[in-house]
mmCIF file of C-alpha atoms in Angstrom:
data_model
loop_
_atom_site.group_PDB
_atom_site.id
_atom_site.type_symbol
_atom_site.label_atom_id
_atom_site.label_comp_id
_atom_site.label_asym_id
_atom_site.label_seq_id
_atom_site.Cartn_x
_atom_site.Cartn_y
_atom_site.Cartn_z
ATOM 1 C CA UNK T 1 110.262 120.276 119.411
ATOM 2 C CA UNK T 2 113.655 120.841 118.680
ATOM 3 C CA UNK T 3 114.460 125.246 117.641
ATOM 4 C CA UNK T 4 116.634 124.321 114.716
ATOM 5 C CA UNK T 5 114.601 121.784 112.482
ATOM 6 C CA UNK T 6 111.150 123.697 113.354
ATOM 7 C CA UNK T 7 112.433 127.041 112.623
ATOM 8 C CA UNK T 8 115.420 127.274 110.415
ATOM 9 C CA UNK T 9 114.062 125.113 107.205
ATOM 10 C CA UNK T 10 110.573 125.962 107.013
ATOM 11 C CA UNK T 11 109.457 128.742 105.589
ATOM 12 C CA UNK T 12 107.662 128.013 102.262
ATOM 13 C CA UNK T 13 104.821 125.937 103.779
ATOM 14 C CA UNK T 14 102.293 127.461 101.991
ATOM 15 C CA UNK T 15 104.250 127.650 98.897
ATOM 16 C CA UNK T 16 106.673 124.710 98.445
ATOM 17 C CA UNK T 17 107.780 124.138 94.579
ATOM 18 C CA UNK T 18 106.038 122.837 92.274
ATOM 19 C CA UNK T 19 107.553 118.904 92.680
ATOM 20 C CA UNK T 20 107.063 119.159 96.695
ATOM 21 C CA UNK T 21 103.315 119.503 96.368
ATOM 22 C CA UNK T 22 102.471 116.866 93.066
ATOM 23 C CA UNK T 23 99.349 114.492 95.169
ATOM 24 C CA UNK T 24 97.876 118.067 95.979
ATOM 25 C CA UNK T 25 97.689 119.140 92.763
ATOM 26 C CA UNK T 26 95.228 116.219 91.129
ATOM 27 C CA UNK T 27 92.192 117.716 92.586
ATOM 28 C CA UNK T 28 90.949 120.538 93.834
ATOM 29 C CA UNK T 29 88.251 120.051 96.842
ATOM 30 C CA UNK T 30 85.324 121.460 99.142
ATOM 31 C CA UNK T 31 86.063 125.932 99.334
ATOM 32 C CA UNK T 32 86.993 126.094 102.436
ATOM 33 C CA UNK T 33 88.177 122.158 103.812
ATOM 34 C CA UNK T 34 86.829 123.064 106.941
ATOM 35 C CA UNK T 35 88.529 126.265 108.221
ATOM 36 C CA UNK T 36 85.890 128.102 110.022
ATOM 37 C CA UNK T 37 85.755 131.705 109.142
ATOM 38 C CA UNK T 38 84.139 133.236 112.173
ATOM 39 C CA UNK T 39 86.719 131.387 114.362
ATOM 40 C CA UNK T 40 89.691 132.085 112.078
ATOM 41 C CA UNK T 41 88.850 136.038 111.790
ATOM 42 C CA UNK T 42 88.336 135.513 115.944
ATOM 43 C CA UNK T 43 91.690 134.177 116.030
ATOM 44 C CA UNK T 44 93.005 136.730 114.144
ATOM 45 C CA UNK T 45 91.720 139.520 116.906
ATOM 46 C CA UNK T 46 92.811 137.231 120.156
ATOM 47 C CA UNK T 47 89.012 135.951 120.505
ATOM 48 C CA UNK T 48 89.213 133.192 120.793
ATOM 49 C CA UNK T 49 89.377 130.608 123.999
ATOM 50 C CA UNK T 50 92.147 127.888 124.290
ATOM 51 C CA UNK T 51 89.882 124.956 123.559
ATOM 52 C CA UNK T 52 88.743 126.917 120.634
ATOM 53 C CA UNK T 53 92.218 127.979 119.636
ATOM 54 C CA UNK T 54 92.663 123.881 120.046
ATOM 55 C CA UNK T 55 90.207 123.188 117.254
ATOM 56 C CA UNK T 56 91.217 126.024 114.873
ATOM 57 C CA UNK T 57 94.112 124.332 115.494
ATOM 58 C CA UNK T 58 93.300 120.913 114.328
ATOM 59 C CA UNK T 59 91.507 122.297 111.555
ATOM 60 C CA UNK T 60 94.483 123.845 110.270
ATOM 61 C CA UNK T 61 96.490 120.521 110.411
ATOM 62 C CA UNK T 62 93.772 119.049 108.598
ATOM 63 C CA UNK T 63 94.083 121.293 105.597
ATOM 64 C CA UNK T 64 97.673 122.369 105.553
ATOM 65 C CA UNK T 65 98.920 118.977 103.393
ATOM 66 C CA UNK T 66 96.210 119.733 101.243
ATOM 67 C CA UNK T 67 98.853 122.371 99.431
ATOM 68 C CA UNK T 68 97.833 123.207 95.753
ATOM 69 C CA UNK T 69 94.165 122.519 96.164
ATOM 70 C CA UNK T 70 93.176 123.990 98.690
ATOM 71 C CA UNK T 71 90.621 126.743 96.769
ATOM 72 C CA UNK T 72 91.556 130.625 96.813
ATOM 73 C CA UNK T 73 89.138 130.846 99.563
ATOM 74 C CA UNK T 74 90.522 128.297 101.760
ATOM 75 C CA UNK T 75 93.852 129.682 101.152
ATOM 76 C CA UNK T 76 93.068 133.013 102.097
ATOM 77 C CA UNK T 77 92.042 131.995 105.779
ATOM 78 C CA UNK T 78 95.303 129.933 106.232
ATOM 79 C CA UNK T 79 96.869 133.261 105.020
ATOM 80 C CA UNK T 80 95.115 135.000 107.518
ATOM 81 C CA UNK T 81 95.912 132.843 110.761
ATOM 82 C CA UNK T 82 99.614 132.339 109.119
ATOM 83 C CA UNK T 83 99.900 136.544 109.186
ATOM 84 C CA UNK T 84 98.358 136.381 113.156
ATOM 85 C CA UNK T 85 101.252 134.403 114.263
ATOM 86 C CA UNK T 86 104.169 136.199 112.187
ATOM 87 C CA UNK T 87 104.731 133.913 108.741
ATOM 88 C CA UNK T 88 104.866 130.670 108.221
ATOM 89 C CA UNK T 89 107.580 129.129 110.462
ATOM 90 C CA UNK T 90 105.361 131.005 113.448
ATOM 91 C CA UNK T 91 102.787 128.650 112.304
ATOM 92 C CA UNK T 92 104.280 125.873 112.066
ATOM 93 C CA UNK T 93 105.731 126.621 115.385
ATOM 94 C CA UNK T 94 101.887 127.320 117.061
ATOM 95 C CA UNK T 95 100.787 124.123 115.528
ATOM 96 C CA UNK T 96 103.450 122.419 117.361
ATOM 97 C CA UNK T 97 102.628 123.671 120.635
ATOM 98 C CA UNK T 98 99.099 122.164 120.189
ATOM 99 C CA UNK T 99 99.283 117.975 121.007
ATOM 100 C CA UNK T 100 97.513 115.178 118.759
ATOM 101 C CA UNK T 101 97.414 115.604 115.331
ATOM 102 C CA UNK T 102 98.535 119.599 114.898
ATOM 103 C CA UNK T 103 101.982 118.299 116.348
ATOM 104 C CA UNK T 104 102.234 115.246 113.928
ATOM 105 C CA UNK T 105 101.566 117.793 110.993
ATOM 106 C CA UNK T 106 104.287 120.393 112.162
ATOM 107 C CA UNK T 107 106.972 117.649 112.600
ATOM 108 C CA UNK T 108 106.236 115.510 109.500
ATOM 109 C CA UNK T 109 106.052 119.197 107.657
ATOM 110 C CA UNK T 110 109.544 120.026 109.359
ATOM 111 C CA UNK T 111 111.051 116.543 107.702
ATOM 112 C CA UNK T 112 109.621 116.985 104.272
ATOM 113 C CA UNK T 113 111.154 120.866 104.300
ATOM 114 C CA UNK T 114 114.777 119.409 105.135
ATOM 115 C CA UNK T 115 114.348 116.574 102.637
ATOM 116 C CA UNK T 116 113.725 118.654 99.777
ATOM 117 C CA UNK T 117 116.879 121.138 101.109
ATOM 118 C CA UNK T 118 118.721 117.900 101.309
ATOM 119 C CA UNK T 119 118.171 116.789 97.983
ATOM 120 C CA UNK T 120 120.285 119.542 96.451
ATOM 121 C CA UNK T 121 123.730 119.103 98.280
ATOM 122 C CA UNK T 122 125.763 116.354 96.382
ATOM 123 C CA UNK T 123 127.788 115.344 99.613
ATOM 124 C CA UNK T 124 124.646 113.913 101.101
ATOM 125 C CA UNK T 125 123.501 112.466 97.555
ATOM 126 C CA UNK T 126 126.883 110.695 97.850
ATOM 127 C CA UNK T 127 126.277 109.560 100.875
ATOM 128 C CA UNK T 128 122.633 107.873 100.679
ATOM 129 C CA UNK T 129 124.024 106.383 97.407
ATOM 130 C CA UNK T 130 126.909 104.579 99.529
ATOM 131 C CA UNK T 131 124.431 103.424 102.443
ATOM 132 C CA UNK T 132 122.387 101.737 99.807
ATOM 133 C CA UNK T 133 125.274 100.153 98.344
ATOM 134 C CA UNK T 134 126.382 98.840 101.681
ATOM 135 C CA UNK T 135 122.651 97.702 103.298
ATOM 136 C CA UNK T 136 119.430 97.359 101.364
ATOM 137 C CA UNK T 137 116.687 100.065 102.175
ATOM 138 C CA UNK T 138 114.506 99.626 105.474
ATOM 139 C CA UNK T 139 111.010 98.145 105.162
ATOM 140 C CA UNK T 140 108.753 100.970 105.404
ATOM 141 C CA UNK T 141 110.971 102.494 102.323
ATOM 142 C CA UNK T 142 110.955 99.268 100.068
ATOM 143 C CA UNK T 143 109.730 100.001 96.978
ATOM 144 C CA UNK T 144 109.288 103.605 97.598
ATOM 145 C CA UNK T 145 112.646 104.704 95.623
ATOM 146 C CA UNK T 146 113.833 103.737 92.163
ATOM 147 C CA UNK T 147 116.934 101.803 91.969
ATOM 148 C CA UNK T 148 119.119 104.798 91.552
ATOM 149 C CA UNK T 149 120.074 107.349 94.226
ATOM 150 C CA UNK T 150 120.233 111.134 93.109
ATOM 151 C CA UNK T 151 118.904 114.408 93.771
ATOM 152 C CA UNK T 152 115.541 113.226 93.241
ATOM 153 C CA UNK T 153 115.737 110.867 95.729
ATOM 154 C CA UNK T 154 114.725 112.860 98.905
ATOM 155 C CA UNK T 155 112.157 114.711 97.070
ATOM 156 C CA UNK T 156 110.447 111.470 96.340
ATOM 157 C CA UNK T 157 110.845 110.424 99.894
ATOM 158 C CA UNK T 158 108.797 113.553 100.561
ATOM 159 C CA UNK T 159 106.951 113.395 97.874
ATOM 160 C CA UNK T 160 105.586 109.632 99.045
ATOM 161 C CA UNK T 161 105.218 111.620 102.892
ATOM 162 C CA UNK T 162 103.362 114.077 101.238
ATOM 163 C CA UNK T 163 100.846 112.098 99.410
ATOM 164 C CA UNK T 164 100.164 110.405 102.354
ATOM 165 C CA UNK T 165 99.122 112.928 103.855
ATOM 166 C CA UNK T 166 96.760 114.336 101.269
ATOM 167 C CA UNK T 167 94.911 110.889 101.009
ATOM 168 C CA UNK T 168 95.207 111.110 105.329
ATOM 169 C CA UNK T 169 97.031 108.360 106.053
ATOM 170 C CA UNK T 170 98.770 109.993 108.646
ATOM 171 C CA UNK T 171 99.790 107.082 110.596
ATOM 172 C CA UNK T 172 101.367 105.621 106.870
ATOM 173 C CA UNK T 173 103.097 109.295 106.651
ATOM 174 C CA UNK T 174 104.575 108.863 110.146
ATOM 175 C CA UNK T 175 105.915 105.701 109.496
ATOM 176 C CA UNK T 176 107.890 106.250 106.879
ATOM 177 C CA UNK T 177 109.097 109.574 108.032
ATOM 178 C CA UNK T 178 110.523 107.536 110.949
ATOM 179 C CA UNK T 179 112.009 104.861 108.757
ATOM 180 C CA UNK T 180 113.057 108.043 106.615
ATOM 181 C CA UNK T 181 114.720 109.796 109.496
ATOM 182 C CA UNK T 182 116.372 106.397 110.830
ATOM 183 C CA UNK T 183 118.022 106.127 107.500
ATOM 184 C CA UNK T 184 119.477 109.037 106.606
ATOM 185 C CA UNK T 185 120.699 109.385 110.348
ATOM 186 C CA UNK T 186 122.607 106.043 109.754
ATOM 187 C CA UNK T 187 123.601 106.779 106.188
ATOM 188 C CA UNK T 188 125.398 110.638 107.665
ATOM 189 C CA UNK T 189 127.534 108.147 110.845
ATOM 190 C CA UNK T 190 128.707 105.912 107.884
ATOM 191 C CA UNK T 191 130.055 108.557 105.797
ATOM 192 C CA UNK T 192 133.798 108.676 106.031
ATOM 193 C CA UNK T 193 134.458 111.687 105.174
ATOM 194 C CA UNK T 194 131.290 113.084 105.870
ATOM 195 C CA UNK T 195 130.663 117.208 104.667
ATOM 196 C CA UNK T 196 129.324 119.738 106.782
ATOM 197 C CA UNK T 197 125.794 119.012 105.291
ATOM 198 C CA UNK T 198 126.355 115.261 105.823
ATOM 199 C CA UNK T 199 127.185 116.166 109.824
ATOM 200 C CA UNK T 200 124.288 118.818 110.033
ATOM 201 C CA UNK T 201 121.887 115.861 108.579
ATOM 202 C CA UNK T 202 122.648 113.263 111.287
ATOM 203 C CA UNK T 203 122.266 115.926 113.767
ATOM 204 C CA UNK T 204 119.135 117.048 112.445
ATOM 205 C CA UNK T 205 117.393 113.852 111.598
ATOM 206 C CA UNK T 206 118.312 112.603 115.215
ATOM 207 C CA UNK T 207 116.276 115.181 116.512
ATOM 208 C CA UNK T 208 113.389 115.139 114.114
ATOM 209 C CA UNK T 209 113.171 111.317 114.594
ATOM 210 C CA UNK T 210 112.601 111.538 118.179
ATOM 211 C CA UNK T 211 110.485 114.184 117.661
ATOM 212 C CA UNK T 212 108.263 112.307 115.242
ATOM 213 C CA UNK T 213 108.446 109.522 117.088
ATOM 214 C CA UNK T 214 106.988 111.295 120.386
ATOM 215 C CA UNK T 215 103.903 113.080 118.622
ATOM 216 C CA UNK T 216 102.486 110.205 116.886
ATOM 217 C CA UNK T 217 102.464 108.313 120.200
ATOM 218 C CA UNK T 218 100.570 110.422 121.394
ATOM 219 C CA UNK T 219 98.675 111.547 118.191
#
């Protein structure tokens, strides 16, 4: 994966605000969403073997979108394997460099961390709102957005990418990520003029596309 979306944007996986993380916070589950304690505390003192290390891994992809209700428990051990690696960009990071579904999380995670920085610069607000003026929305974002375009309008792009996720419909989640990074990467080359943050988004969702696009073919 590409250094700058993976590690310059996310570093508030484990505590995104409050409107990131709404489908997690409806319910609160199972006390520990399957993160093994024996293998996490393992993990945490280099014990563990690479094809464990793989399923700690996929465990931790499992639970990760599960945000606000994941129980203090549950939290606790993703605290613990996020502290191993260095903080939470390190983890995001070591899921990445795991294939099949550990990659898929730490890409689609990467997108929904630059759409909610996104959402607060006005240049790229003016932007989207000018690309939806000019072409309707794609497909796999139809009905997904109000009518308007403002600063909300990211957030509820990852807000609908989030909620997928929680209710596991990863391969939904993907899609519209890749719709999602499509059009915003068109929306930035139509700008005339386009800002600094419009020029660093079309950069950025370039490379998360492809990125996305390569781990859930192979996810």
């Amino acid at each position: 994966m590409h250094d700058k979306p993976l590690s310059k944007f996310v570093g508030r996986l484990l505590h995104r605000r409050p409107g990131a993380s709404r489908p997690a916070q409806e319910r609160v589950g199972p006390d520990t969403y399957g993160l093994d304690e024996e293998k996490v505390l393992r993990f945490a003192e280099d014990g563990l073997d690479p094809e464990e290390e793989n399923r700690l891994a996929e465990e931790v992809a499992e639970v990760l979108p599960l945000g606000w209700s994941l129980s203090p428990r549950a939290k606790e051990r993703l605290y613990t394997v996020s502290s191993h690696l260095g903080g939470e960009p390190q983890l995001l990071a070591w899921l990445d460099r795991h294939p099949g579904l550990p990659r898929l999380i730490a890409r689609l995670t990467a997108l929904t961390g630059n759409l909610d920085r996104y959402s607060d610069d006005p240049s790229v607000v003016e932007a989207l709102r000018a690309a939806r003026a000019a072409e309707p929305l794609p497909a796999a974002l139809d009905g997904t957005l109000p009518p308007g375009t403002d600063e909300e309008t990211l957030s509820d792009i990852a807000y609908r990418i989030d909620k997928l996720l929680f209710e596991q419909h990863t391969e939904d989640a993907a899609r519209v990520a890749l719709a999602t990074t499509d059009w915003l990467r068109a929306a930035a080359r139509r700008a005339s003029p386009a800002s600094p943050a419009v020029e660093e988004m079309a950069e950025f969702m370039g490379h998360l596309h492809e990125d996305i696009r390569q781990a859930d073919a192979a996810a």
